[in-house]
XYZ file of C-alpha atoms in Angstrom:
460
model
C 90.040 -63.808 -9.300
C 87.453 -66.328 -8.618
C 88.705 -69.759 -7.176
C 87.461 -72.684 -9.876
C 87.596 -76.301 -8.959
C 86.972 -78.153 -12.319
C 85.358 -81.937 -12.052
C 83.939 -83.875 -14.752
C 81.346 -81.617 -15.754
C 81.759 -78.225 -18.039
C 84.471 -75.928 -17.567
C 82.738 -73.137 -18.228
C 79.278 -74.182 -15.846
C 82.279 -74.622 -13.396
C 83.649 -70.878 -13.384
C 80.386 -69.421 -13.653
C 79.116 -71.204 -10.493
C 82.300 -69.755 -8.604
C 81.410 -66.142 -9.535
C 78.052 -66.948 -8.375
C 79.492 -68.683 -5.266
C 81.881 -65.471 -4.883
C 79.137 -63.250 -5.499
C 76.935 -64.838 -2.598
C 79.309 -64.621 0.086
C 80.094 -61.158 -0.217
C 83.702 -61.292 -2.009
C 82.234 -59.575 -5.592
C 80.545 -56.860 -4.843
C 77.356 -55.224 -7.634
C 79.418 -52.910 -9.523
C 82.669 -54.496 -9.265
C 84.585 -55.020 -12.999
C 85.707 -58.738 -13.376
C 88.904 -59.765 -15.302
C 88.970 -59.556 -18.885
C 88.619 -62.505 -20.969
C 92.049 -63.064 -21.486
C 93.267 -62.371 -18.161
C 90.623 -64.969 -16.498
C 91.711 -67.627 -19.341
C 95.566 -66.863 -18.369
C 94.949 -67.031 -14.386
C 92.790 -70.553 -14.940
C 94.612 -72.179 -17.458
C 91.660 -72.118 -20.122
C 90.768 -71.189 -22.994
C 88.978 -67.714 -24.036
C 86.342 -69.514 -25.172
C 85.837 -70.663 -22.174
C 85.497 -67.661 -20.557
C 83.427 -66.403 -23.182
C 81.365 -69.179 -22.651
C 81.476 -68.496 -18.462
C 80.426 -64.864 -18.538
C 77.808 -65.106 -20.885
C 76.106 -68.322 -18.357
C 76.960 -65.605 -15.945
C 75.027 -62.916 -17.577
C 72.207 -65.491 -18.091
C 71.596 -65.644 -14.660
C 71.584 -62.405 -14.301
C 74.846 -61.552 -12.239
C 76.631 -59.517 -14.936
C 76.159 -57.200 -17.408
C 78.678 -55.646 -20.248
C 79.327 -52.221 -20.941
C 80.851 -51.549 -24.476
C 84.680 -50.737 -24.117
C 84.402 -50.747 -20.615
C 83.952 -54.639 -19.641
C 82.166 -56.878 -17.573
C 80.433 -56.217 -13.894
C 79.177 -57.683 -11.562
C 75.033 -57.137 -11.905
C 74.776 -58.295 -7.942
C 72.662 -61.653 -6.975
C 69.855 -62.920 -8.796
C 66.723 -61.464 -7.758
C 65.779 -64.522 -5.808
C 68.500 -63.944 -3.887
C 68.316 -59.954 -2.938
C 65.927 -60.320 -0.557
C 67.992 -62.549 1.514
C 71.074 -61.057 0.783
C 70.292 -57.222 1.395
C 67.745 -57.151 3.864
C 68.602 -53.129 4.404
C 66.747 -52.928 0.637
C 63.380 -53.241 2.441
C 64.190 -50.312 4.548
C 64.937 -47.650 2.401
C 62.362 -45.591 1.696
C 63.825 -44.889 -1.617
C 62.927 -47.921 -3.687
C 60.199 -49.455 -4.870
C 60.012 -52.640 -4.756
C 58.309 -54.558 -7.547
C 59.784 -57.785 -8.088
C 57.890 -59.901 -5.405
C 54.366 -61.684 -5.614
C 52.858 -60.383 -2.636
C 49.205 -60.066 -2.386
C 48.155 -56.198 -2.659
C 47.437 -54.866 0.512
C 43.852 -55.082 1.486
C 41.900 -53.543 4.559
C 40.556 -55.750 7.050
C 43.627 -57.955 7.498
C 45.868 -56.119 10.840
C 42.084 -54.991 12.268
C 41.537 -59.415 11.940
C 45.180 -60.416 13.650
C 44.916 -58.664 16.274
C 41.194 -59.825 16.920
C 42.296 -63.314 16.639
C 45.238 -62.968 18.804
C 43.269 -61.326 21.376
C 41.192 -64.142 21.125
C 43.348 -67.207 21.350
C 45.716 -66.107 24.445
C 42.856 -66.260 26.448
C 41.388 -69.428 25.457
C 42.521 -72.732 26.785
C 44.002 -74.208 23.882
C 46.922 -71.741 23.765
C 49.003 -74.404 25.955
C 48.430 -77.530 23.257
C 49.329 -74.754 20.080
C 52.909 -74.620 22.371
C 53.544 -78.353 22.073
C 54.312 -80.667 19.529
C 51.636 -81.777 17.063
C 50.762 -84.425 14.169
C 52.855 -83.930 11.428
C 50.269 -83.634 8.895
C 48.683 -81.434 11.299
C 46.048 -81.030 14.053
C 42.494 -82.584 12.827
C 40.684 -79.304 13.048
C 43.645 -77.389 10.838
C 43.093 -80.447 8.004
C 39.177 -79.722 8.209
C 40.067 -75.937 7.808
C 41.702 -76.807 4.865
C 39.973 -79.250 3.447
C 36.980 -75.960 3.506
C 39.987 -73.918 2.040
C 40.266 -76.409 -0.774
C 36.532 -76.361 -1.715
C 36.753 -72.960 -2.977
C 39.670 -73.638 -4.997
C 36.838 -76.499 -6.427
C 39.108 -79.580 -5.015
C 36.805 -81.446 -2.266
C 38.884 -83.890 -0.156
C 38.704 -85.558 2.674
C 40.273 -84.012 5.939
C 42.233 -87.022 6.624
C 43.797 -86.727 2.965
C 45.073 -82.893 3.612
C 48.636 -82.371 4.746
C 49.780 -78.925 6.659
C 53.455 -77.428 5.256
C 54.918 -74.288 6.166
C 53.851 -72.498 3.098
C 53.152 -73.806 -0.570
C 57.020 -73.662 -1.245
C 57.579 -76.058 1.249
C 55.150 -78.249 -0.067
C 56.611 -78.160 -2.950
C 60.118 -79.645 -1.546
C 58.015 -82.413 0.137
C 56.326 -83.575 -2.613
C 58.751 -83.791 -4.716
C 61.066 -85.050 -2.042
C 58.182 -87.984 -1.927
C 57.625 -88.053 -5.605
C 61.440 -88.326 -7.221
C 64.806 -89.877 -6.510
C 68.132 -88.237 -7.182
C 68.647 -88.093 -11.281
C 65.006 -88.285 -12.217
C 63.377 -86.463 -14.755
C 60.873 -83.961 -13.993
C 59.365 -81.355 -16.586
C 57.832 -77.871 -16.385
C 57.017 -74.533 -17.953
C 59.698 -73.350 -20.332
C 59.276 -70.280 -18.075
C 58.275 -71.133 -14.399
C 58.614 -70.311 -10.815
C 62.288 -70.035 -9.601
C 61.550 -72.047 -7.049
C 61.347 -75.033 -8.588
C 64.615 -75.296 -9.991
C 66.128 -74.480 -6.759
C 64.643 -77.653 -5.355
C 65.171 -79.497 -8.605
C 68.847 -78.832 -7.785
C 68.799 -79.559 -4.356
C 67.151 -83.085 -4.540
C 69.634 -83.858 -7.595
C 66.948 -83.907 -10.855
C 67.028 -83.373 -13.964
C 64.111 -80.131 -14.769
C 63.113 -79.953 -18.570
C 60.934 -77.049 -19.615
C 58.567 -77.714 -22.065
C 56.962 -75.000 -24.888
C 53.730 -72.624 -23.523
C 52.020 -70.368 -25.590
C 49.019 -67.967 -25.292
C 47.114 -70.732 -23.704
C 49.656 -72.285 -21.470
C 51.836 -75.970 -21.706
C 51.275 -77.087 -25.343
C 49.912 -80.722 -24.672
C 52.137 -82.157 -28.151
C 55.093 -80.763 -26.430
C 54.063 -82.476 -22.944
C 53.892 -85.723 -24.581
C 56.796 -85.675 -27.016
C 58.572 -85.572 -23.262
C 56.145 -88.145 -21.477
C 57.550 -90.445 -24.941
C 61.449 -90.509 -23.842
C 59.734 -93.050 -21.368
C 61.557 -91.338 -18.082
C 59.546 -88.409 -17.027
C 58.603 -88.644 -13.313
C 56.137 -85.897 -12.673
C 55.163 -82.741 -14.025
C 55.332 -79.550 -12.049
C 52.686 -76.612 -13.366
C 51.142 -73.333 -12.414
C 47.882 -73.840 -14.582
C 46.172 -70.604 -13.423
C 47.910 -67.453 -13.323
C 50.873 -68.783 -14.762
C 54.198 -67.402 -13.087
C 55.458 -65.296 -14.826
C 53.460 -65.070 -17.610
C 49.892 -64.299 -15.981
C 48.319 -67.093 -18.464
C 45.716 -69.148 -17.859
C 46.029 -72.915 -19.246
C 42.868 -73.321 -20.734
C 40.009 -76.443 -20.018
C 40.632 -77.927 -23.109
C 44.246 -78.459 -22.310
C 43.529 -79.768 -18.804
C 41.983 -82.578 -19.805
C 44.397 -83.338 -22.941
C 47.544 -83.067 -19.436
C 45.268 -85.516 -17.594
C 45.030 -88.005 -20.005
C 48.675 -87.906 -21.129
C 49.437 -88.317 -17.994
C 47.379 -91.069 -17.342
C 48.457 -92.806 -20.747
C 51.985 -92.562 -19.752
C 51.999 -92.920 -15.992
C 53.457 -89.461 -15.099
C 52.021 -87.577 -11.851
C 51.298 -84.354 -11.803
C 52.185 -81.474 -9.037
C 49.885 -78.629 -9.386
C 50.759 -75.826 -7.965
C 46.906 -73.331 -7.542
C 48.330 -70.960 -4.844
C 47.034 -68.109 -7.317
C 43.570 -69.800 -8.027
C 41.456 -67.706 -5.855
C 43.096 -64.461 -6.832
C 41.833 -64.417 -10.360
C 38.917 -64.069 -11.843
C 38.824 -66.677 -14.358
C 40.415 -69.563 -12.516
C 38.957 -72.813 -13.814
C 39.103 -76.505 -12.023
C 42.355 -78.308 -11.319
C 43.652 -80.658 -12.932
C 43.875 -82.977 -10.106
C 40.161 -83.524 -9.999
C 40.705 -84.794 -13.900
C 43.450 -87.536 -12.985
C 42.997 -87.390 -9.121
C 44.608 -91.060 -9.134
C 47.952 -89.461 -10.553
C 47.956 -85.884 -9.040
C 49.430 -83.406 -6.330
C 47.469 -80.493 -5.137
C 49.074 -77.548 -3.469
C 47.988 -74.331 -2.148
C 48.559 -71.673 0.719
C 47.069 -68.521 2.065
C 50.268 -66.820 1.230
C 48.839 -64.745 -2.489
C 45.547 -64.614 -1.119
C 45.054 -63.866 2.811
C 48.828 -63.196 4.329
C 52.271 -64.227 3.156
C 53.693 -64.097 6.828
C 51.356 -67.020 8.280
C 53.428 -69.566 6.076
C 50.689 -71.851 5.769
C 49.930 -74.498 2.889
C 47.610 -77.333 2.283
C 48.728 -80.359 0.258
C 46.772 -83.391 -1.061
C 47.747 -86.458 -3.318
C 46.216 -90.024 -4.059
C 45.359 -91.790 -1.119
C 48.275 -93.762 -1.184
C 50.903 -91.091 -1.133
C 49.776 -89.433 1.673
C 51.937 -91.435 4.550
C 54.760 -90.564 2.277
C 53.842 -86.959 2.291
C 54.017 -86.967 6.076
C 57.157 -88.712 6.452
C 58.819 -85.319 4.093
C 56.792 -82.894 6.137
C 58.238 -84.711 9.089
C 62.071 -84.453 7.784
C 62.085 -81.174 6.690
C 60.458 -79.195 9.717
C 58.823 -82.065 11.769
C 55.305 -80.186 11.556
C 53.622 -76.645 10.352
C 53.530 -74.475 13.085
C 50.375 -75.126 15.219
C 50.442 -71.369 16.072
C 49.889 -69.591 12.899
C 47.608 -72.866 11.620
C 45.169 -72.618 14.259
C 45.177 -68.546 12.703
C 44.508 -69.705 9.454
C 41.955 -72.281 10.389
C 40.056 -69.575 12.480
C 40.159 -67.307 9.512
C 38.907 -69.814 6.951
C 35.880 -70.711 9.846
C 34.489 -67.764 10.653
C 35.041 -66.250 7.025
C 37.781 -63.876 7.889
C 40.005 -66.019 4.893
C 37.498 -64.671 2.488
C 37.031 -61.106 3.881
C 40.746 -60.524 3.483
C 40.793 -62.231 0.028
C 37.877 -59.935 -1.297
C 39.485 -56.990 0.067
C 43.017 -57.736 -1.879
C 41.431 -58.882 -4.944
C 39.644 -55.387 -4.925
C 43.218 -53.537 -4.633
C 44.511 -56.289 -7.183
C 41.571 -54.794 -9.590
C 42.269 -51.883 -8.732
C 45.877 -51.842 -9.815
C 45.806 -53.955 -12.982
C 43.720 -51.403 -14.048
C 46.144 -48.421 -13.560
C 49.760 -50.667 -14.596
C 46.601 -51.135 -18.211
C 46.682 -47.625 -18.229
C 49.910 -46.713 -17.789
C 51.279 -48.955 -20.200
C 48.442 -48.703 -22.955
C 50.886 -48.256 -25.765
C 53.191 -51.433 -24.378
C 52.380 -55.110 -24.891
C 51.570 -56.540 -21.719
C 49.921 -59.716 -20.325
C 47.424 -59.419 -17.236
C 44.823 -60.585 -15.545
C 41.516 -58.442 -14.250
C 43.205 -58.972 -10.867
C 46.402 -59.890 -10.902
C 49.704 -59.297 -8.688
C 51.610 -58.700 -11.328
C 52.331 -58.376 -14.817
C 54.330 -59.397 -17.943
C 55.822 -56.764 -19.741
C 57.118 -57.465 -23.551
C 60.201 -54.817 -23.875
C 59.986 -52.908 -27.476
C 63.543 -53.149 -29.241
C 66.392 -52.705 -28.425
C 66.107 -53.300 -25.091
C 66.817 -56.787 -23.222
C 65.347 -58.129 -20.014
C 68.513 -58.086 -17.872
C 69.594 -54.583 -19.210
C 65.877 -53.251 -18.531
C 65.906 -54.828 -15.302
C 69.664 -52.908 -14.763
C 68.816 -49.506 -15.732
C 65.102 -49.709 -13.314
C 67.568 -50.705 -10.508
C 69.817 -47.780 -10.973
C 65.852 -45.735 -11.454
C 65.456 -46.854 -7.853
C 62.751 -49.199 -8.919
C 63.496 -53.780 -8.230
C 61.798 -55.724 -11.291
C 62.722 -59.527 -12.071
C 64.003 -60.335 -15.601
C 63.049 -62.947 -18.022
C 66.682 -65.186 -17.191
C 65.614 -66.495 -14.102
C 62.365 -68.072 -14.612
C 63.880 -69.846 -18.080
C 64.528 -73.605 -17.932
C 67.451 -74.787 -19.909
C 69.648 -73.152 -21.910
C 66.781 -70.903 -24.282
C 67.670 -67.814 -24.892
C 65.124 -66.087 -22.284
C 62.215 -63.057 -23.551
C 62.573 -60.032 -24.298
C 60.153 -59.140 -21.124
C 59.960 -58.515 -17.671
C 58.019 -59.680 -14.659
C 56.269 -56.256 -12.599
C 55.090 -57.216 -9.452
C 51.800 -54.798 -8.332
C 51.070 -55.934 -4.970
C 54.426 -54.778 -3.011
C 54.173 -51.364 -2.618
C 52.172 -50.483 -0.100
C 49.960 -47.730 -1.347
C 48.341 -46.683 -5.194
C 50.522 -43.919 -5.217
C 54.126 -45.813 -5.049
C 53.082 -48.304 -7.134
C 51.885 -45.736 -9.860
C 55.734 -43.811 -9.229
C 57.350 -47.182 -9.922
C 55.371 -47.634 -12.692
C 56.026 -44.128 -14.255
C 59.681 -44.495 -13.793
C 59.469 -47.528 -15.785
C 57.119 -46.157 -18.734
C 59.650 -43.600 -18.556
C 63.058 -45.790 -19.454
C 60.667 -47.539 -21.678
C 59.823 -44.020 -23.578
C 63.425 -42.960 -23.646
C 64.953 -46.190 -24.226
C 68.411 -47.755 -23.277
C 71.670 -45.358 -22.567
C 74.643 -46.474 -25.327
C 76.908 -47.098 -22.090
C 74.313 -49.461 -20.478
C 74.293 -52.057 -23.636
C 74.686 -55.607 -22.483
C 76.149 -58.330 -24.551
């Protein structure tokens, strides 16, 4: 029985975070049956509503399933979570693994790291890379990216770019800079998990505003921006995670000038810019007075560097610092003076032409493949969104690919709020490390699709 210490807020918020809780620290166990209803109300001293209530915000973030006259189980951690939580996952030979954004792997990358490491113990500057550094970064690493930022069409001054350790990081500082504790910040209806994990550390309030084919819906951004309260607001404008979609021109400028009108900043979030074909300019050179550029090499050159480039109006930047400088005190110096060697001599773009040729490459088979499916995509892409025909449901999809021997992330945890998430699922191309796994874990999945869900693996 899970151990529930109710405050002021929900009862039922309150028992479903202690199952999570329970379920992160090893004591439930995927597969494990939970209490019944009325048991769990009996043990707790609440109603069955309440539990009713519990298990279904349970099964909404994805940690249980039903099975009809069976019960409720535990579905295991969220998919954000596996990776940390079951490191052993990456080992087995077994499973595909599909529900990452890695960059597909390209061909010049492991022959350029070793060059480059070669190359730097026996220069002289290995000893300063060992010590501390700035912590917006060396002067040469902000050049590098200011260069970096030029191809995503941004140019800014190298005094005006900030290192991080990776564009989540960046993420955490600005907003760290940006917000206090109970502000309100808006988003995607469906966006990166990431964001509400930080939302939730630094104590706001995220609101997920409607998308459709073309991205945020500008009447719904400023119905928000109205209330009067809206601090920033966070978006992936090309490439859209998890939806692939790419806002559109016209609606960058309508998000600038709202903005502008009603004094909200902007965080924009372009780590998938120079993947894509079609990316267009950012919004932050629309409303550059209000805006927060972010980017990394981790979608495009190598996820492992954890290296990111941030830039904001002039005036934020000592504030940017002064995050950078409480959360990890600098980037490290090693793997930025990698980067900025990469982005110099044109390595950067080597490696990113040889992934977005195995991103091509792939969209094209996961097309094929799933020609008789609804999906969105991009030409190259690292992953997909696939719209599930009826009956089945994201979670229970997701479920019965697991138990295929084949990790895809549901609709539930990229929802804001309390909407009732997609029928769809996020495929991730760029994980497995070869064609031929990738098109496996890709015929598995046409293949559930095909034959559709098993009566015993319902989930309500």
């Amino acid at each position: 029985m899970p151990k529930v210490k109710f405050g002021a807020g929900a009862r039922y918020i309150a028992i479903a975070d202690a199952l999570s809780e329970d379920i992160r620290n090893g004591f439930l166990q995927q597969g494990d049956r939970l209490p019944t209803h009325r048991d769990l109300s009996w043990h707790l001293g609440v109603t069955v509503g309440t539990v009713s209530r519990a298990y279904a915000e349970a099964e909404r973030r994805g940690l249980t399933f039903g099975e009809v006259g069976r019960g409720t189980f535990v579905h295991g951690p969220s998919p954000a979570e596996q990776h940390m939580l079951r490191p052993a996952r990456f080992e087995d030979q077994n499973i595909i693994l599909m529900d990452f954004a890695y960059p597909p792997p390209g061909d010049t990358e492991e022959k350029e790291m070793a060059s480059t490491l070669q190359s730097m113990s026996a220069g002289p500057e290995l000893s300063r890379l060992l010590s501390y550094q700035p912590h917006a970064g060396l002067k040469n690493h902000r050049e590098a990216g200011a260069q970096w930022l030029e191809l995503n069409g941004l140019t800014v001054e190298p005094d005006n770019i900030v290192l991080t350790a990776g564009a989540h990081h960046a993420i955490a500082v600005t907003m760290a800079a940006v917000a206090r504790p109970g502000d309100r910040v808006l988003c995607e209806e469906l966006t990166y998990p990431g964001i509400q994990s930080v939302s939730r550390m630094l104590g706001l309030r995220l609101e997920g505003l409607a998308i459709d084919a073309n991205g945020i819906v500008p009447e719904a951004f400023e119905e928000a921006c109205l209330a009067g309260d809206a601090k920033f607001l966070y978006c992936v404008p090309n490439f859209q995670n998890p939806t692939t979609r790419l806002l559109s021109m016209e609606r960058r400028q309508a998000i600038a000038d709202i903005a502008r009108r009603y004094r909200v900043s902007i965080i924009e979030d372009d780590v998938f810019g120079l993947i894509v074909d079609n990316a267009l300019p950012p919004i932050t050179s629309l409303a550059p007075e209000r805006s927060y550029y972010i980017t990394s090499l981790a979608k495009t050159v190598a996820p492992g560097l954890r290296v990111g480039y941030m830039t904001g109006p002039q005036h934020s930047i000592p504030s940017l610092i002064s995050a950078v400088r409480a959360t990890c005190w600098m980037a490290s110096p090693i793997t930025a003076e990698i980067a900025s060697r990469w982005i110099i001599n044109g390595a950067a773009e080597r490696i990113l032409e040889g992934r977005k040729e195995s991103a091509r490459r792939r969209v094209e088979i996961a097309r094929k493949i799933f020609a008789q499916h609804e999906i969105e995509s991009e030409t190259r892409g690292l992953y997909i969104w696939l719209h599930l025909p009826a009956p089945w449901r994201s979670s229970q999809f997701v479920y019965a690919a697991g138990r295929a021997g084949v990790t895809i992330t549901a609709s539930e945890p990229f929802i804001v709020g309390r909407k009732a998430p997609p029928h769809a699922v996020r495929i991730c191309l760029g994980q497995p490390e070869s064609d031929e796994k990738m098109t496996r874990g890709l015929e598995i999945l046409l293949g559930l699709l095909t034959k559709g869900p098993d009566v015993d693996s319902l989930v309500f």
